[in-house]
């Protein structure tokens, strides 16, 4: 499954563009992706495959600007692509191929789960995506509704304890809860023994209902402190809906080109929103609506409402073709899409196997 290559995309002439205009638009976008700077007619005359004079190129650039595909950041500057121009490039002029065998092996080796928790693996996946894309990498794993294998409480001191939840599918989640000062270790052991004796192949939601029912009927033999630990331990996984765990790495890469204070606040708002439940659910919705990699430029995803930001996202599907997560990259509009798309596609299929 994970060795299926994505097909090489052949550039298709977008509607309304003749070959000369398409060639100039493609070169401007590729130069912009590489440097982030406006591209002038003299630069283009040296780089275009067909010989065109700077005057002819300026005329074509003027037409592309009038069509809303290019803009000039300064009066005497060259041109840069608008979001509409980037979308046209991505949809019709972008060319990408397959990853090399070495690149595939590196991704698989990075995501090898042997001796590590699934959480560590997913965190490494997002860091790897960030490194390969020079942008922020994200991995979203939905909240598991599978059966629970083991629950354990570990004292951390200073009125805190670690709750370790192990699923029958091997997924491990760790959360920290507050505990009463001076809570004896025996209460943590008693709380863990109580829950583990009642798992019997239940999902977390089913276990919570069972425990709530017992406690409401006062049918437990727990002392008051241990009962409080049980309630706190289960409460941290409370809430309905799909939820999930979002791993985001490389946020600083989004700030590397930020010079304006207004732009900085936009990026910070993006970070804040990424961590909300609503955004995680929306990411899953976007993944579910796609059979493969999707590219969102600016506000197209409905997630951020910010210009100058792009997101490449793909669903992670298991062997049964069920969505088990979302993999993606968030970065500036001038992402290297031809490089990133095959990386996201392949990583999503590897993660789908891990989460399946």
XYZ file of C-alpha atoms in Angstrom:
356
model
C 0.000 0.000 0.000
C 2.618 2.548 1.030
C 4.714 1.926 -2.081
C 2.049 3.232 -4.476
C 3.610 6.177 -6.324
C 1.669 9.322 -7.095
C 1.491 9.973 -10.846
C 3.718 12.551 -12.467
C 1.593 15.614 -13.163
C 1.962 17.011 -16.652
C 1.456 20.762 -16.932
C -1.791 21.639 -18.686
C -2.312 25.036 -20.303
C -4.854 26.868 -18.115
C -7.942 28.256 -19.875
C -7.458 31.809 -21.111
C -3.667 31.651 -21.248
C -1.667 31.261 -24.437
C 1.624 29.336 -24.254
C 3.711 32.508 -23.998
C 1.696 33.946 -21.099
C 1.667 30.564 -19.341
C 5.448 30.278 -19.686
C 5.972 33.756 -18.210
C 3.553 33.121 -15.337
C 5.236 29.795 -14.546
C 8.703 31.385 -14.508
C 7.556 34.241 -12.272
C 5.982 31.846 -9.774
C 9.004 29.535 -9.725
C 11.369 32.470 -9.203
C 9.110 33.868 -6.474
C 9.015 30.478 -4.716
C 12.808 30.334 -4.827
C 13.628 33.895 -3.729
C 10.481 35.577 -2.401
C 11.368 38.669 -4.448
C 9.545 40.412 -7.318
C 10.613 39.217 -10.760
C 11.466 41.735 -13.477
C 11.321 41.547 -17.247
C 15.108 41.519 -17.712
C 15.451 38.515 -15.389
C 12.717 36.733 -17.306
C 14.297 37.472 -20.695
C 17.423 35.619 -19.542
C 15.574 32.634 -18.080
C 12.701 31.942 -20.480
C 13.264 29.054 -22.907
C 12.010 31.134 -25.861
C 13.765 34.390 -26.861
C 11.549 37.363 -25.951
C 12.500 40.981 -25.554
C 12.009 42.733 -22.200
C 9.412 44.986 -23.858
C 7.363 41.994 -25.041
C 7.620 40.402 -21.603
C 6.475 43.642 -19.938
C 3.404 43.699 -22.174
C 2.504 40.121 -21.225
C 3.134 40.886 -17.539
C 0.796 43.868 -17.824
C -1.914 41.611 -19.269
C -1.401 39.066 -16.466
C -1.579 41.874 -13.912
C -4.822 43.169 -15.415
C -6.201 39.610 -15.214
C -5.483 39.580 -11.468
C -2.733 36.955 -11.674
C 0.225 39.242 -10.857
C 0.796 42.394 -8.848
C 3.580 44.921 -8.348
C 4.509 45.482 -4.684
C 6.167 48.772 -5.689
C 5.739 51.085 -8.665
C 9.128 50.330 -10.185
C 9.390 46.728 -8.996
C 8.908 43.516 -10.890
C 5.874 41.307 -10.434
C 4.785 38.726 -7.877
C 1.906 36.223 -8.160
C -1.412 36.948 -6.484
C -3.327 34.180 -4.714
C -5.333 33.781 -7.923
C -2.092 33.458 -9.875
C -0.734 30.875 -7.432
C -3.961 28.891 -7.701
C -3.752 28.909 -11.503
C -0.134 27.770 -11.310
C -0.913 24.963 -8.847
C -3.922 23.739 -10.812
C -2.429 23.802 -14.300
C 1.285 24.580 -14.468
C 2.832 22.777 -11.506
C 4.901 19.699 -12.239
C 5.955 17.180 -9.631
C 7.170 13.615 -9.639
C 7.845 10.751 -7.276
C 10.123 10.477 -4.286
C 13.342 8.561 -4.709
C 13.790 5.182 -3.043
C 16.210 6.770 -0.556
C 13.670 9.451 0.365
C 10.968 6.842 0.909
C 13.296 4.780 3.058
C 14.181 7.844 5.141
C 10.488 8.587 5.800
C 9.725 4.988 6.772
C 12.807 4.808 9.019
C 11.895 8.097 10.719
C 8.430 6.777 11.480
C 9.560 3.380 12.737
C 7.575 2.773 15.951
C 9.762 0.051 17.463
C 10.643 0.991 21.024
C 8.717 4.266 20.909
C 5.227 5.390 21.799
C 2.863 6.333 19.000
C 2.825 9.881 20.332
C 6.590 10.173 19.894
C 6.302 8.780 16.371
C 3.614 11.272 15.364
C 5.594 14.147 16.882
C 8.636 13.002 14.869
C 6.455 12.843 11.742
C 5.418 16.480 12.115
C 9.041 17.516 12.751
C 10.147 15.562 9.682
C 7.511 17.270 7.511
C 8.696 20.625 8.808
C 12.290 19.839 7.980
C 11.532 18.570 4.479
C 9.217 21.469 3.612
C 10.868 24.393 5.454
C 7.405 25.118 6.849
C 5.289 23.966 9.793
C 4.430 20.257 9.735
C 1.220 18.970 11.276
C -0.122 15.515 12.071
C -3.639 15.065 13.410
C -4.612 11.756 14.990
C -8.307 11.515 15.904
C -9.303 10.535 19.394
C -9.369 6.772 19.532
C -12.728 5.155 20.271
C -11.177 1.700 20.471
C -10.873 -0.598 23.447
C -8.692 0.274 26.414
C -5.991 -2.176 27.512
C -4.501 -0.494 30.585
C -4.715 2.658 32.729
C -2.038 3.720 35.180
C -1.522 6.652 37.547
C 2.033 7.793 38.311
C 2.850 10.370 41.006
C 4.760 13.405 39.747
C 4.960 15.289 43.035
C 3.753 18.814 43.792
C 0.106 17.824 43.656
C 0.213 16.278 40.189
C -0.026 12.808 38.681
C 0.481 11.381 35.220
C -2.369 9.345 33.733
C -1.213 6.777 31.147
C -3.854 5.324 28.841
C -2.932 2.341 26.636
C -5.282 1.157 23.884
C -5.517 -2.361 22.524
C -4.282 -0.912 19.221
C -1.019 0.127 20.897
C -1.773 3.841 21.083
C -0.516 5.516 24.251
C -1.773 8.825 25.623
C -0.370 10.681 28.615
C -2.148 13.433 30.529
C -1.400 15.275 33.763
C -4.025 15.753 36.494
C -4.064 17.769 39.698
C -4.183 15.757 42.946
C -4.817 16.777 46.564
C -1.667 17.736 48.503
C -0.184 14.778 50.340
C -2.080 12.167 48.317
C -0.581 8.767 49.275
C 0.803 6.574 46.469
C -1.610 3.860 47.603
C -4.572 5.931 46.350
C -3.057 6.087 42.862
C -2.493 2.333 42.869
C -6.036 1.751 44.129
C -7.505 3.981 41.418
C -5.564 2.176 38.695
C -6.504 -1.280 40.003
C -10.158 -0.259 40.179
C -10.285 0.893 36.551
C -8.213 -1.970 35.126
C -10.504 -4.504 36.823
C -13.439 -3.011 34.913
C -11.961 -2.576 31.432
C -13.091 -5.937 30.002
C -12.670 -4.729 26.428
C -14.592 -1.497 26.958
C -13.942 1.702 25.062
C -13.090 4.780 27.108
C -16.596 6.182 26.666
C -18.126 2.886 27.830
C -15.771 2.722 30.817
C -16.716 6.233 31.863
C -20.430 5.380 31.736
C -19.856 2.213 33.779
C -17.797 3.998 36.439
C -20.202 6.950 36.620
C -23.070 4.510 37.150
C -21.238 2.668 39.942
C -20.247 5.846 41.707
C -23.740 7.311 41.438
C -25.127 4.161 43.059
C -22.342 4.200 45.661
C -21.346 0.689 44.628
C -17.581 1.170 44.783
C -15.226 0.165 47.545
C -12.888 3.069 46.833
C -11.957 5.469 49.569
C -12.696 9.145 48.980
C -9.191 10.055 47.761
C -8.970 7.157 45.285
C -12.470 7.944 44.002
C -11.352 11.528 43.344
C -8.349 10.261 41.374
C -10.605 8.038 39.245
C -12.964 10.907 38.487
C -10.128 13.300 37.640
C -8.364 10.701 35.496
C -11.424 9.999 33.386
C -12.494 13.646 33.207
C -9.407 14.698 31.242
C -10.590 12.548 28.359
C -14.088 13.945 28.647
C -16.156 15.628 25.981
C -18.052 14.357 23.022
C -17.125 14.497 19.360
C -14.102 13.272 17.515
C -11.427 15.482 19.005
C -7.911 14.271 18.629
C -4.251 14.991 19.184
C -2.561 17.622 17.023
C 1.217 17.536 16.606
C 2.592 20.781 15.165
C 6.311 21.368 14.662
C 8.329 24.069 12.917
C 6.119 27.039 13.784
C 9.185 29.280 13.840
C 9.618 28.721 10.111
C 6.441 30.730 9.516
C 8.015 33.670 11.315
C 11.343 33.680 9.485
C 10.215 36.150 6.788
C 7.910 38.238 8.978
C 8.942 41.882 9.237
C 5.637 43.682 9.703
C 3.946 43.773 13.079
C 0.540 43.212 11.461
C 1.840 40.074 9.770
C 3.257 38.811 13.064
C -0.136 39.098 14.759
C -1.753 37.200 11.877
C 0.698 34.312 12.285
C 0.189 34.265 16.052
C -3.587 34.109 15.564
C -3.042 31.178 13.204
C -1.080 29.311 15.903
C -3.783 29.971 18.481
C -6.528 28.733 16.200
C -4.657 25.590 15.221
C -4.875 24.381 18.806
C -8.665 24.686 19.059
C -11.033 21.731 18.883
C -12.987 23.410 16.085
C -9.916 23.613 13.875
C -8.973 19.977 14.474
C -12.467 18.881 13.479
C -12.314 21.064 10.377
C -8.953 19.561 9.409
C -10.499 16.103 9.567
C -13.444 17.311 7.482
C -11.095 18.678 4.825
C -9.186 15.384 4.784
C -12.389 13.346 4.505
C -13.461 15.377 1.465
C -10.342 14.367 -0.428
C -8.996 11.186 -1.951
C -5.487 12.574 -1.981
C -3.406 15.687 -1.427
C -5.238 19.015 -1.446
C -3.744 22.497 -1.621
C -5.387 25.513 0.018
C -4.090 29.004 -0.707
C -4.970 31.912 1.544
C -8.449 31.673 3.028
C -9.611 28.827 0.748
C -9.700 26.237 3.529
C -11.985 28.352 5.693
C -9.606 27.709 8.606
C -7.538 30.824 8.921
C -8.921 33.672 6.838
C -5.352 34.832 6.283
C -3.693 35.826 3.040
C -0.148 34.769 2.260
C -0.592 31.379 3.943
C -0.903 28.017 2.183
C -1.769 24.559 3.482
C -1.103 21.191 1.871
C -3.100 18.417 3.542
C -3.810 14.747 2.867
C -5.941 12.110 4.596
C -4.268 9.202 6.340
C -6.298 6.098 5.519
C -5.954 2.615 6.954
C -6.140 -0.676 5.048
C -9.950 -0.426 5.123
C -9.757 3.041 3.505
C -11.115 4.649 6.686
C -9.801 8.091 7.631
C -7.550 7.729 10.681
C -5.871 11.116 10.627
C -4.691 14.093 8.604
C -1.155 14.997 7.522
C -0.091 18.368 6.244
C 2.156 21.373 5.938
C 1.346 25.023 6.643
C 3.638 27.695 5.319
C 4.003 30.844 3.295
C 2.287 31.086 -0.061
C 5.600 30.455 -1.810
C 5.874 26.838 -0.680
C 7.771 24.489 -2.954
C 4.616 22.601 -3.900
C 6.323 20.308 -6.389
C 8.580 19.023 -3.599
C 6.028 19.024 -0.770
C 3.101 17.260 -2.462
C 4.834 13.868 -2.916
C 6.304 14.107 0.614
C 2.886 14.730 2.187
C 1.262 12.044 0.035
C 3.754 9.342 0.969
C 3.922 10.312 4.645
C 0.126 10.200 4.863
C 0.117 6.633 3.571
C 2.814 5.555 6.024
C 0.965 7.195 8.932
C -2.290 5.594 7.749
C -0.652 2.187 8.114
C 0.615 3.068 11.609
C -2.759 4.334 12.817
C -4.763 1.661 11.041
